[in-house]
Each structure stands twice: as structure tokens, then as C-alpha cells.
């Protein structure tokens, strides 16, 4: 028995019919939603106070978890050697952005590596570029910087070496952050693409 | 473990031409996807073990690990003990399960996956997966990897695993 539901891989997968056009028009939801499908934190969860390090053109730059005006910043914590969870989430986000059409450019993605020893500046941006053209490769410059970021998001991770093997633990949650640097929605691992699209469309209107 | 006995195959998925050209190590253009649900060679049946809907995820750039997923049903019950691929694909293959502990997820290698008689066991994202370690090259969308599965009773079965952007 699982402890959680994997909506993204449930057998009740919708059949999507997509129209071929210069602008991608998707009819994933027939009516405009009025509630978010993802989890909405009951109290304001402010994450803008922490400054982390992102890599731009190979160089470290300060970055704050705050979306640009009119945009949503989706934040995930993971590592590039992750074979399952991280590629699945990033793939779903990629698909969701594609289905947003023009609004895809208003969805920004930040991945914070919980394994900065192995996820170097040479690796992370390349990894993320496989999924999105809007990304922030956040490589914490110290453990305290990583923990500070984890604390405001109320998440955690661990990297341990066991018999020469590196074992990493992290949450699979994707956090939707607004312009004020507040987490306004949290998507659990496995949330399906139509739900992501519905929530993003609602947040971007 | 999950017992998803049903798989609703997608209807025909039309090829998209996307205005957003996203780089992908899979080698496929963004937004293109092959037609799903019509591949009759997906099922492999030998002895009493049937494997269906197998797929491996296309590699992001700079990735060194990969994952393969599938549905397995052993009519008389069996156990998946291990998997292997040619050394030209990956150096090592392990069977893993994602476990949750207080919200955090981590993988652990499992000695085997028990296949109760007549029950479909799914290896799927967030659950069991066949992990490919130290990939020799990124897994390219549209290619196929032969994977040899070793079962306690059925012995060795080799299946062709298509590399895709997402589940079939």
C-alpha cells in the first residue's frame, strides 16, 4: 500500500486531443476553475527573505525566491542524479508549460540542488535546459544557505554516503511562488499535468 | 506495492509543432510525440510472466542515471530479482523503490519485487523503477534499449524498452 496517491501515473489518464496550430490551443479543462487543485498553505509562507546562489552564464549570482511581475515561479528541491522523481516533476512541468501556450513564458522554474557537491555549475544549467527555457539553477554556496532555503519552504533533504554510494533524500513537492515571494500553492509529487495547467492558468489570470 | 490492473491507453496523440524550442538530450523536437497505444510488440510473454507498457525516460542533458518502468503480471506468482542492460548503455542496473519518510523521498535498492499471482505490479515514477547507473550516453527519445529481467521462476526475459518523454 502506498502512503500517497500518484495522480500523475494513475490509470485514469485522460485522452488528450491536441490541435495542430501555430499557437497551441489546449482544451484540458472545459470550465474556468475557481479553486486551486494543489495544496494552499493556510498561513502566509514567505520565502523571499532568503538569498541563495544561482548560476547565470557559469557565474554565481544572488537569487531570491520571488516571481517577476505577472509571473509564477515554481521551485523544486532535488538533484541531477535523481533518476525518477526530479525528471518526472520537471517533465510534467515542461508539459504543463507547453499546454499554456503564450502564458508559458510567464512560468519560471527554479531548481535548488540539495547535492551541491555533485551538481556543479557545469551540470545544473544544462540539466534544466532540457526541460525549460526559463530556469534558475540554484546551487547553494554553503550548507547553511541550503538549510536556510529549506527552512522557509519547510522542506528538508539529506545527502549521505553509504558504502561509497551517495544517497539523497528530498521532497518531491513543487512550490508555486508569487511576486511577493509567498508560496501560494504546493503541488505534491505526481500531480498530473491537467491539474498543473489548471492551477497555473488560474494563477496567471 | 501498487496493483494497477488497468491501463487506459491514450488515443492517438497528434504531432505538435511547438513554438518553444526547448533543448532536449532525447534528440526529439519539443512537443513531438509518437503515436501511442498501437504498438503491438509492447507485451512480452514468456512462461507465466507478462511485461507490458515498458518505457524508459529520455535523459536530460548531463544526467548520469536513468529509469525504466513497466507493468508486470505473473499469472502463477513470481519475483523480479534483477535487471541488466548491455554495458554500452549503462555500467550498472539496480531495482529501486522510492520510499517516503515524513514527506521526504529517497530511493532504496530492493532485493526483489514480489509479484503476487495474477496481480499487475507497476514500476512507475514515484514507486518502483529499474535504475540505470552511469549511463554511457544520454538515453535518446525514439531509441530502444534491450533490458534483461531475471525472475525467480520464469528465469531471464529480455524486453525491448522504448525511450520516451513520458509514459505510454
mmCIF file of C-alpha atoms in Angstrom:
data_model
loop_
_atom_site.group_PDB
_atom_site.id
_atom_site.type_symbol
_atom_site.label_atom_id
_atom_site.label_comp_id
_atom_site.label_asym_id
_atom_site.label_seq_id
_atom_site.Cartn_x
_atom_site.Cartn_y
_atom_site.Cartn_z
ATOM 1 C CA UNK A 1 0.000 0.000 0.000
ATOM 2 C CA UNK A 2 1.354 3.386 -0.828
ATOM 3 C CA UNK A 3 1.299 6.234 1.592
ATOM 4 C CA UNK A 4 0.454 8.720 -1.071
ATOM 5 C CA UNK A 5 -1.532 8.852 -4.249
ATOM 6 C CA UNK A 6 0.312 9.103 -7.509
ATOM 7 C CA UNK A 7 -2.158 11.036 -9.556
ATOM 8 C CA UNK A 8 0.314 11.527 -12.316
ATOM 9 C CA UNK A 9 0.562 7.856 -13.047
ATOM 10 C CA UNK A 10 -2.964 6.773 -12.233
ATOM 11 C CA UNK A 11 -4.611 4.555 -14.756
ATOM 12 C CA UNK A 12 -7.376 7.101 -15.248
ATOM 13 C CA UNK A 13 -5.388 9.030 -17.768
ATOM 14 C CA UNK A 14 -7.329 11.411 -19.866
ATOM 15 C CA UNK A 15 -7.247 11.192 -23.569
ATOM 16 C CA UNK A 16 -5.978 14.484 -24.813
ATOM 17 C CA UNK A 17 -6.682 15.674 -28.304
ATOM 18 C CA UNK A 18 -4.407 18.486 -29.299
ATOM 19 C CA UNK A 19 -4.949 20.749 -32.231
ATOM 20 C CA UNK A 20 -2.044 21.411 -34.515
ATOM 21 C CA UNK A 21 -1.694 25.134 -34.954
ATOM 22 C CA UNK A 22 0.895 27.886 -34.845
ATOM 23 C CA UNK A 23 -0.404 28.764 -31.408
ATOM 24 C CA UNK A 24 -1.047 25.720 -29.306
ATOM 25 C CA UNK A 25 -4.626 25.718 -28.146
ATOM 26 C CA UNK A 26 -5.396 23.198 -25.451
ATOM 27 C CA UNK A 27 -8.756 22.301 -24.005
ATOM 28 C CA UNK A 28 -7.670 20.425 -20.915
ATOM 29 C CA UNK A 29 -10.376 21.901 -18.738
ATOM 30 C CA UNK A 30 -13.699 22.910 -20.122
ATOM 31 C CA UNK A 31 -14.587 25.433 -17.443
ATOM 32 C CA UNK A 32 -12.575 28.033 -15.602
ATOM 33 C CA UNK A 33 -11.635 26.762 -12.189
ATOM 34 C CA UNK A 34 -12.306 28.770 -9.082
ATOM 35 C CA UNK A 35 -10.215 26.759 -6.676
ATOM 36 C CA UNK A 36 -6.682 25.528 -6.877
ATOM 37 C CA UNK A 37 -6.167 21.789 -7.089
ATOM 38 C CA UNK A 38 -2.813 21.933 -5.365
ATOM 39 C CA UNK A 39 -2.418 22.436 -1.668
ATOM 40 C CA UNK A 40 -2.818 26.026 -0.451
ATOM 41 C CA UNK A 41 -0.795 26.805 2.670
ATOM 42 C CA UNK A 42 -3.197 28.044 5.360
ATOM 43 C CA UNK A 43 -0.821 30.723 6.602
ATOM 44 C CA UNK A 44 1.361 33.078 4.582
ATOM 45 C CA UNK A 45 4.554 31.286 3.710
ATOM 46 C CA UNK A 46 7.094 33.916 2.851
ATOM 47 C CA UNK A 47 10.247 32.708 1.149
ATOM 48 C CA UNK A 48 11.710 35.937 -0.227
ATOM 49 C CA UNK A 49 13.880 36.681 2.796
ATOM 50 C CA UNK A 50 16.490 34.096 1.877
ATOM 51 C CA UNK A 51 19.145 34.902 -0.693
ATOM 52 C CA UNK A 52 20.608 31.929 -2.494
ATOM 53 C CA UNK A 53 23.115 31.467 -5.281
ATOM 54 C CA UNK A 54 22.103 30.779 -8.842
ATOM 55 C CA UNK A 55 24.370 30.194 -11.798
ATOM 56 C CA UNK A 56 23.993 32.523 -14.774
ATOM 57 C CA UNK A 57 26.398 32.066 -17.669
ATOM 58 C CA UNK A 58 28.605 29.995 -15.425
ATOM 59 C CA UNK A 59 28.908 32.648 -12.745
ATOM 60 C CA UNK A 60 27.272 32.763 -9.309
ATOM 61 C CA UNK A 61 24.641 35.423 -8.773
ATOM 62 C CA UNK A 62 22.342 36.150 -5.848
ATOM 63 C CA UNK A 63 18.783 34.975 -6.284
ATOM 64 C CA UNK A 64 15.642 35.458 -4.256
ATOM 65 C CA UNK A 65 12.573 33.273 -4.415
ATOM 66 C CA UNK A 66 10.214 35.801 -5.882
ATOM 67 C CA UNK A 67 8.423 35.717 -9.222
ATOM 68 C CA UNK A 68 8.753 38.589 -11.656
ATOM 69 C CA UNK A 69 5.685 40.779 -12.120
ATOM 70 C CA UNK A 70 2.824 38.867 -13.651
ATOM 71 C CA UNK A 71 4.657 35.576 -13.372
ATOM 72 C CA UNK A 72 4.743 32.446 -11.274
ATOM 73 C CA UNK A 73 7.996 30.966 -10.013
ATOM 74 C CA UNK A 74 7.881 27.193 -9.492
ATOM 75 C CA UNK A 75 10.515 25.967 -7.065
ATOM 76 C CA UNK A 76 11.658 22.374 -6.597
ATOM 77 C CA UNK A 77 14.391 20.816 -4.497
ATOM 78 C CA UNK A 78 16.284 17.901 -5.978
ATOM 79 C CA UNK A 79 19.476 16.737 -7.626
ATOM 80 C CA UNK A 80 20.516 15.884 -11.160
ATOM 81 C CA UNK A 81 21.490 12.296 -10.385
ATOM 82 C CA UNK A 82 17.892 11.683 -9.414
ATOM 83 C CA UNK A 83 16.644 9.047 -11.869
ATOM 84 C CA UNK A 84 12.966 9.131 -11.051
ATOM 85 C CA UNK A 85 11.348 11.935 -9.008
ATOM 86 C CA UNK A 86 13.109 15.001 -10.380
ATOM 87 C CA UNK A 87 12.900 14.129 -14.083
ATOM 88 C CA UNK A 88 9.244 13.175 -13.603
ATOM 89 C CA UNK A 89 8.377 16.502 -11.969
ATOM 90 C CA UNK A 90 10.379 18.545 -14.454
ATOM 91 C CA UNK A 91 8.843 16.607 -17.321
ATOM 92 C CA UNK A 92 5.358 17.323 -16.001
ATOM 93 C CA UNK A 93 6.212 20.999 -15.617
ATOM 94 C CA UNK A 94 7.573 21.016 -19.134
ATOM 95 C CA UNK A 95 4.352 19.523 -20.466
ATOM 96 C CA UNK A 96 2.256 21.913 -18.417
ATOM 97 C CA UNK A 97 4.164 24.922 -19.741
ATOM 98 C CA UNK A 98 3.736 23.701 -23.287
ATOM 99 C CA UNK A 99 -0.018 23.467 -22.798
ATOM 100 C CA UNK A 100 -0.163 27.046 -21.522
ATOM 101 C CA UNK A 101 0.633 28.429 -24.932
ATOM 102 C CA UNK A 102 1.720 32.056 -24.764
ATOM 103 C CA UNK A 103 1.477 32.015 -20.967
ATOM 104 C CA UNK A 104 4.310 29.502 -20.779
ATOM 105 C CA UNK A 105 6.758 32.394 -20.792
ATOM 106 C CA UNK A 106 5.229 33.608 -17.536
ATOM 107 C CA UNK A 107 6.128 30.411 -15.703
ATOM 108 C CA UNK A 108 9.645 30.435 -14.332
ATOM 109 C CA UNK A 109 11.276 27.409 -12.719
ATOM 110 C CA UNK A 110 13.938 27.300 -10.009
ATOM 111 C CA UNK A 111 15.593 24.067 -9.005
ATOM 112 C CA UNK A 112 17.582 24.084 -5.809
ATOM 113 C CA UNK A 113 20.105 21.311 -5.687
ATOM 114 C CA UNK A 114 20.324 19.543 -2.378
ATOM 115 C CA UNK A 115 23.531 17.913 -3.634
ATOM 116 C CA UNK A 116 25.790 20.871 -4.498
ATOM 117 C CA UNK A 117 28.930 18.751 -4.230
ATOM 118 C CA UNK A 118 27.996 16.885 -7.373
ATOM 119 C CA UNK A 119 25.641 19.344 -9.066
ATOM 120 C CA UNK A 120 28.145 21.874 -10.257
ATOM 121 C CA UNK A 121 27.740 24.966 -12.399
ATOM 122 C CA UNK A 122 28.800 22.887 -15.388
ATOM 123 C CA UNK A 123 25.993 20.426 -14.858
ATOM 124 C CA UNK A 124 22.889 22.049 -13.439
ATOM 125 C CA UNK A 125 22.042 24.635 -16.085
ATOM 126 C CA UNK A 126 22.494 22.052 -18.824
ATOM 127 C CA UNK A 127 20.239 19.630 -16.969
ATOM 128 C CA UNK A 128 17.493 22.205 -16.522
ATOM 129 C CA UNK A 129 17.752 23.441 -20.102
ATOM 130 C CA UNK A 130 16.488 20.017 -21.155
ATOM 131 C CA UNK A 131 13.142 20.822 -19.580
ATOM 132 C CA UNK A 132 12.629 24.562 -19.777
ATOM 133 C CA UNK A 133 13.920 27.754 -21.317
ATOM 134 C CA UNK A 134 13.079 29.700 -18.154
ATOM 135 C CA UNK A 135 15.066 28.361 -15.234
ATOM 136 C CA UNK A 136 17.214 29.243 -12.282
ATOM 137 C CA UNK A 137 19.912 26.744 -11.408
ATOM 138 C CA UNK A 138 20.285 27.321 -7.693
ATOM 139 C CA UNK A 139 23.457 25.831 -6.268
ATOM 140 C CA UNK A 140 23.735 26.773 -2.612
ATOM 141 C CA UNK A 141 27.223 28.018 -1.828
ATOM 142 C CA UNK A 142 27.154 26.518 1.649
ATOM 143 C CA UNK A 143 25.175 24.063 3.690
ATOM 144 C CA UNK A 144 23.774 26.896 5.775
ATOM 145 C CA UNK A 145 22.485 28.576 2.632
ATOM 146 C CA UNK A 146 20.729 25.359 1.613
ATOM 147 C CA UNK A 147 19.256 24.892 5.075
ATOM 148 C CA UNK A 148 18.052 28.499 5.175
ATOM 149 C CA UNK A 149 16.209 27.969 1.908
ATOM 150 C CA UNK A 150 14.782 24.674 3.108
ATOM 151 C CA UNK A 151 13.633 26.240 6.321
ATOM 152 C CA UNK A 152 11.493 28.934 4.703
ATOM 153 C CA UNK A 153 9.934 26.390 2.356
ATOM 154 C CA UNK A 154 9.514 23.969 5.256
ATOM 155 C CA UNK A 155 11.231 21.216 3.418
ATOM 156 C CA UNK A 156 14.255 19.071 4.136
ATOM 157 C CA UNK A 157 16.848 16.917 2.493
ATOM 158 C CA UNK A 158 19.837 14.807 3.305
ATOM 159 C CA UNK A 159 22.873 13.545 1.468
ATOM 160 C CA UNK A 160 24.697 10.613 2.982
ATOM 161 C CA UNK A 161 27.450 8.370 1.776
ATOM 162 C CA UNK A 162 26.812 4.695 2.308
ATOM 163 C CA UNK A 163 29.414 2.180 1.153
ATOM 164 C CA UNK A 164 30.820 4.700 -1.291
ATOM 165 C CA UNK A 165 27.380 5.343 -2.728
ATOM 166 C CA UNK A 166 25.727 8.746 -2.348
ATOM 167 C CA UNK A 167 22.150 8.526 -1.135
ATOM 168 C CA UNK A 168 19.942 11.564 -1.389
ATOM 169 C CA UNK A 169 16.617 12.236 0.213
ATOM 170 C CA UNK A 170 14.420 15.237 -0.633
ATOM 171 C CA UNK A 171 10.789 16.214 -1.001
ATOM 172 C CA UNK A 172 9.027 15.862 -4.305
ATOM 173 C CA UNK A 173 6.857 18.934 -3.794
ATOM 174 C CA UNK A 174 6.767 21.767 -6.316
ATOM 175 C CA UNK A 175 6.147 25.194 -4.773
ATOM 176 C CA UNK A 176 4.342 27.995 -6.620
ATOM 177 C CA UNK A 177 5.748 31.368 -5.552
ATOM 178 C CA UNK A 178 4.218 34.744 -6.422
ATOM 179 C CA UNK A 179 5.657 38.226 -6.975
ATOM 180 C CA UNK A 180 5.662 38.967 -3.268
ATOM 181 C CA UNK A 181 7.779 35.918 -2.541
ATOM 182 C CA UNK A 182 4.947 33.938 -0.994
ATOM 183 C CA UNK A 183 4.234 30.269 -1.544
ATOM 184 C CA UNK A 184 0.656 30.321 -2.799
ATOM 185 C CA UNK A 185 0.315 26.699 -3.843
ATOM 186 C CA UNK A 186 2.154 23.441 -3.292
ATOM 187 C CA UNK A 187 1.894 20.618 -5.783
ATOM 188 C CA UNK A 188 2.624 17.154 -4.383
ATOM 189 C CA UNK A 189 4.769 14.778 -6.360
ATOM 190 C CA UNK A 190 2.738 13.003 -9.004
ATOM 191 C CA UNK A 191 0.124 15.689 -9.580
ATOM 192 C CA UNK A 192 -0.977 15.280 -13.158
ATOM 193 C CA UNK A 193 -0.357 17.711 -15.983
ATOM 194 C CA UNK A 194 -4.005 18.810 -16.443
ATOM 195 C CA UNK A 195 -4.127 19.798 -12.778
ATOM 196 C CA UNK A 196 -0.899 21.760 -13.083
ATOM 197 C CA UNK A 197 -2.222 23.513 -16.170
ATOM 198 C CA UNK A 198 -5.495 24.337 -14.452
ATOM 199 C CA UNK A 199 -3.725 25.803 -11.427
ATOM 200 C CA UNK A 200 -1.201 27.741 -13.464
ATOM 201 C CA UNK A 201 -3.903 29.203 -15.685
ATOM 202 C CA UNK A 202 -5.797 30.281 -12.620
ATOM 203 C CA UNK A 203 -2.736 31.845 -11.011
ATOM 204 C CA UNK A 204 -1.766 33.682 -14.168
ATOM 205 C CA UNK A 205 -5.118 35.342 -14.788
ATOM 206 C CA UNK B 1 3.142 -2.182 -3.747
ATOM 207 C CA UNK B 2 0.629 -0.857 -6.158
ATOM 208 C CA UNK B 3 -1.679 -3.056 -8.044
ATOM 209 C CA UNK B 4 -2.816 -1.101 -11.020
ATOM 210 C CA UNK B 5 -4.562 -3.627 -13.146
ATOM 211 C CA UNK B 6 -5.913 -1.222 -15.678
ATOM 212 C CA UNK B 7 -4.165 0.890 -18.228
ATOM 213 C CA UNK B 8 -6.250 3.198 -20.285
ATOM 214 C CA UNK B 9 -4.215 3.736 -23.352
ATOM 215 C CA UNK B 10 -4.233 7.134 -24.795
ATOM 216 C CA UNK B 11 -5.975 7.730 -28.026
ATOM 217 C CA UNK B 12 -3.977 8.926 -30.939
ATOM 218 C CA UNK B 13 -1.772 11.841 -29.965
ATOM 219 C CA UNK B 14 -1.224 14.252 -32.772
ATOM 220 C CA UNK B 15 2.182 15.560 -33.542
ATOM 221 C CA UNK B 16 2.650 19.089 -32.339
ATOM 222 C CA UNK B 17 4.804 21.776 -33.794
ATOM 223 C CA UNK B 18 5.818 23.864 -30.880
ATOM 224 C CA UNK B 19 6.875 27.482 -30.964
ATOM 225 C CA UNK B 20 9.005 26.894 -27.909
ATOM 226 C CA UNK B 21 12.162 25.115 -28.907
ATOM 227 C CA UNK B 22 13.400 23.549 -25.722
ATOM 228 C CA UNK B 23 16.732 21.757 -25.810
ATOM 229 C CA UNK B 24 16.466 18.086 -25.076
ATOM 230 C CA UNK B 25 19.094 15.383 -24.888
ATOM 231 C CA UNK B 26 16.464 12.999 -26.151
ATOM 232 C CA UNK B 27 17.064 14.324 -29.601
ATOM 233 C CA UNK B 28 13.409 14.895 -30.352
ATOM 234 C CA UNK B 29 11.895 18.240 -31.152
ATOM 235 C CA UNK B 30 9.911 19.825 -28.407
ATOM 236 C CA UNK B 31 6.311 18.899 -28.460
ATOM 237 C CA UNK B 32 6.600 15.969 -30.807
ATOM 238 C CA UNK B 33 5.353 12.699 -29.532
ATOM 239 C CA UNK B 34 4.872 9.403 -31.246
ATOM 240 C CA UNK B 35 1.524 7.803 -31.604
ATOM 241 C CA UNK B 36 0.780 5.769 -28.539
ATOM 242 C CA UNK B 37 -1.346 2.790 -27.839
ATOM 243 C CA UNK B 38 -0.849 0.955 -31.091
ATOM 244 C CA UNK B 39 2.453 -0.792 -30.568
ATOM 245 C CA UNK B 40 1.627 -4.455 -30.538
ATOM 246 C CA UNK B 41 5.114 -5.511 -29.622
ATOM 247 C CA UNK B 42 4.993 -3.922 -26.197
ATOM 248 C CA UNK B 43 3.870 -7.066 -24.485
ATOM 249 C CA UNK B 44 6.360 -9.806 -23.864
ATOM 250 C CA UNK B 45 5.089 -13.042 -22.519
ATOM 251 C CA UNK B 46 7.271 -15.948 -21.542
ATOM 252 C CA UNK B 47 6.428 -18.685 -19.122
ATOM 253 C CA UNK B 48 3.792 -17.104 -16.971
ATOM 254 C CA UNK B 49 5.204 -13.591 -16.791
ATOM 255 C CA UNK B 50 3.897 -10.795 -18.984
ATOM 256 C CA UNK B 51 5.533 -7.393 -19.239
ATOM 257 C CA UNK B 52 3.591 -4.520 -20.782
ATOM 258 C CA UNK B 53 3.841 -0.776 -21.275
ATOM 259 C CA UNK B 54 7.543 -0.691 -20.674
ATOM 260 C CA UNK B 55 9.341 2.596 -21.216
ATOM 261 C CA UNK B 56 12.452 4.425 -20.177
ATOM 262 C CA UNK B 57 12.559 8.155 -19.741
ATOM 263 C CA UNK B 58 14.624 10.182 -22.148
ATOM 264 C CA UNK B 59 17.674 11.653 -20.453
ATOM 265 C CA UNK B 60 18.022 15.294 -19.605
ATOM 266 C CA UNK B 61 21.393 16.690 -20.555
ATOM 267 C CA UNK B 62 24.141 15.961 -18.082
ATOM 268 C CA UNK B 63 22.163 13.162 -16.439
ATOM 269 C CA UNK B 64 24.099 10.072 -15.412
ATOM 270 C CA UNK B 65 21.192 7.973 -14.219
ATOM 271 C CA UNK B 66 18.098 6.724 -15.962
ATOM 272 C CA UNK B 67 14.942 4.872 -15.076
ATOM 273 C CA UNK B 68 12.835 2.252 -16.792
ATOM 274 C CA UNK B 69 9.246 1.474 -15.909
ATOM 275 C CA UNK B 70 6.774 -1.267 -16.822
ATOM 276 C CA UNK B 71 3.818 -3.337 -15.719
ATOM 277 C CA UNK B 72 4.488 -6.946 -14.794
ATOM 278 C CA UNK B 73 1.979 -9.679 -14.184
ATOM 279 C CA UNK B 74 2.913 -13.216 -13.169
ATOM 280 C CA UNK B 75 -0.080 -15.467 -13.575
ATOM 281 C CA UNK B 76 1.239 -18.013 -11.093
ATOM 282 C CA UNK B 77 3.226 -15.609 -8.947
ATOM 283 C CA UNK B 78 6.941 -14.881 -9.209
ATOM 284 C CA UNK B 79 9.616 -12.426 -8.112
ATOM 285 C CA UNK B 80 11.661 -9.941 -10.114
ATOM 286 C CA UNK B 81 15.180 -10.408 -8.839
ATOM 287 C CA UNK B 82 17.300 -8.192 -11.031
ATOM 288 C CA UNK B 83 17.704 -6.499 -14.364
ATOM 289 C CA UNK B 84 20.591 -5.850 -16.692
ATOM 290 C CA UNK B 85 21.446 -3.957 -19.818
ATOM 291 C CA UNK B 86 24.336 -4.061 -22.202
ATOM 292 C CA UNK B 87 27.464 -2.286 -20.962
ATOM 293 C CA UNK B 88 27.154 0.092 -23.894
ATOM 294 C CA UNK B 89 24.059 1.551 -22.235
ATOM 295 C CA UNK B 90 24.893 1.715 -18.543
ATOM 296 C CA UNK B 91 27.510 0.363 -16.195
ATOM 297 C CA UNK B 92 25.107 -0.946 -13.603
ATOM 298 C CA UNK B 93 21.418 -1.689 -13.203
ATOM 299 C CA UNK B 94 19.556 -1.894 -9.922
ATOM 300 C CA UNK B 95 15.959 -2.279 -8.880
ATOM 301 C CA UNK B 96 14.830 0.546 -6.624
ATOM 302 C CA UNK B 97 11.846 1.683 -4.696
ATOM 303 C CA UNK B 98 11.028 5.241 -3.679
ATOM 304 C CA UNK B 99 10.177 5.431 -0.022
ATOM 305 C CA UNK B 100 8.577 8.289 1.843
ATOM 306 C CA UNK B 101 9.662 9.299 5.279
ATOM 307 C CA UNK B 102 7.967 12.309 6.791
ATOM 308 C CA UNK B 103 7.460 13.946 3.409
ATOM 309 C CA UNK B 104 10.940 13.324 2.113
ATOM 310 C CA UNK B 105 11.502 10.813 -0.610
ATOM 311 C CA UNK B 106 14.508 8.668 -1.140
ATOM 312 C CA UNK B 107 15.317 5.562 -3.099
ATOM 313 C CA UNK B 108 16.425 2.289 -1.773
ATOM 314 C CA UNK B 109 17.622 -0.712 -3.640
ATOM 315 C CA UNK B 110 15.392 -3.730 -3.234
ATOM 316 C CA UNK B 111 16.438 -7.372 -3.404
ATOM 317 C CA UNK B 112 13.367 -8.279 -5.328
ATOM 318 C CA UNK B 113 9.888 -7.222 -6.294
ATOM 319 C CA UNK B 114 7.276 -9.742 -5.272
ATOM 320 C CA UNK B 115 4.740 -10.462 -7.999
ATOM 321 C CA UNK B 116 1.601 -11.956 -6.440
ATOM 322 C CA UNK B 117 -0.209 -14.396 -8.692
ATOM 323 C CA UNK B 118 -2.416 -12.671 -11.219
ATOM 324 C CA UNK B 119 -1.732 -9.199 -9.865
ATOM 325 C CA UNK B 120 -0.331 -6.430 -12.057
ATOM 326 C CA UNK B 121 2.620 -4.794 -10.386
ATOM 327 C CA UNK B 122 3.534 -1.387 -11.776
ATOM 328 C CA UNK B 123 7.001 0.036 -11.865
ATOM 329 C CA UNK B 124 6.166 3.715 -12.226
ATOM 330 C CA UNK B 125 7.523 7.170 -11.317
ATOM 331 C CA UNK B 126 7.498 7.621 -7.564
ATOM 332 C CA UNK B 127 7.409 3.887 -6.958
ATOM 333 C CA UNK B 128 9.484 1.006 -8.161
ATOM 334 C CA UNK B 129 11.851 1.625 -11.005
ATOM 335 C CA UNK B 130 14.716 -0.042 -12.736
ATOM 336 C CA UNK B 131 17.592 2.325 -12.265
ATOM 337 C CA UNK B 132 20.317 2.611 -14.836
ATOM 338 C CA UNK B 133 23.526 3.906 -13.307
ATOM 339 C CA UNK B 134 26.440 5.552 -15.045
ATOM 340 C CA UNK B 135 24.787 5.924 -18.399
ATOM 341 C CA UNK B 136 27.305 5.703 -21.186
ATOM 342 C CA UNK B 137 25.314 8.202 -23.214
ATOM 343 C CA UNK B 138 22.043 10.064 -22.670
ATOM 344 C CA UNK B 139 19.010 7.960 -23.472
ATOM 345 C CA UNK B 140 17.602 9.220 -26.740
ATOM 346 C CA UNK B 141 13.886 9.549 -27.323
ATOM 347 C CA UNK B 142 12.804 7.140 -30.041
ATOM 348 C CA UNK B 143 15.546 4.618 -29.362
ATOM 349 C CA UNK B 144 15.054 1.203 -27.785
ATOM 350 C CA UNK B 145 17.038 -0.480 -25.044
ATOM 351 C CA UNK B 146 17.015 -4.231 -24.570
ATOM 352 C CA UNK B 147 16.611 -4.963 -20.873
ATOM 353 C CA UNK B 148 17.019 -8.458 -19.462
ATOM 354 C CA UNK B 149 14.837 -9.176 -16.465
ATOM 355 C CA UNK B 150 15.624 -12.094 -14.166
ATOM 356 C CA UNK B 151 12.721 -13.742 -12.404
ATOM 357 C CA UNK B 152 12.921 -16.346 -9.651
ATOM 358 C CA UNK B 153 10.746 -18.832 -11.514
ATOM 359 C CA UNK B 154 10.414 -17.616 -15.091
ATOM 360 C CA UNK B 155 14.137 -17.069 -15.445
ATOM 361 C CA UNK B 156 15.506 -14.497 -17.840
ATOM 362 C CA UNK B 157 13.304 -12.494 -20.157
ATOM 363 C CA UNK B 158 14.637 -9.821 -22.465
ATOM 364 C CA UNK B 159 12.304 -6.997 -23.399
ATOM 365 C CA UNK B 160 12.699 -4.024 -25.675
ATOM 366 C CA UNK B 161 12.199 -0.803 -23.766
ATOM 367 C CA UNK B 162 11.407 2.277 -25.859
ATOM 368 C CA UNK B 163 12.870 5.567 -24.686
ATOM 369 C CA UNK B 164 10.163 8.189 -24.429
ATOM 370 C CA UNK B 165 9.472 11.622 -22.995
ATOM 371 C CA UNK B 166 6.629 10.288 -20.914
ATOM 372 C CA UNK B 167 4.653 7.164 -20.123
ATOM 373 C CA UNK B 168 2.831 5.397 -22.936
#
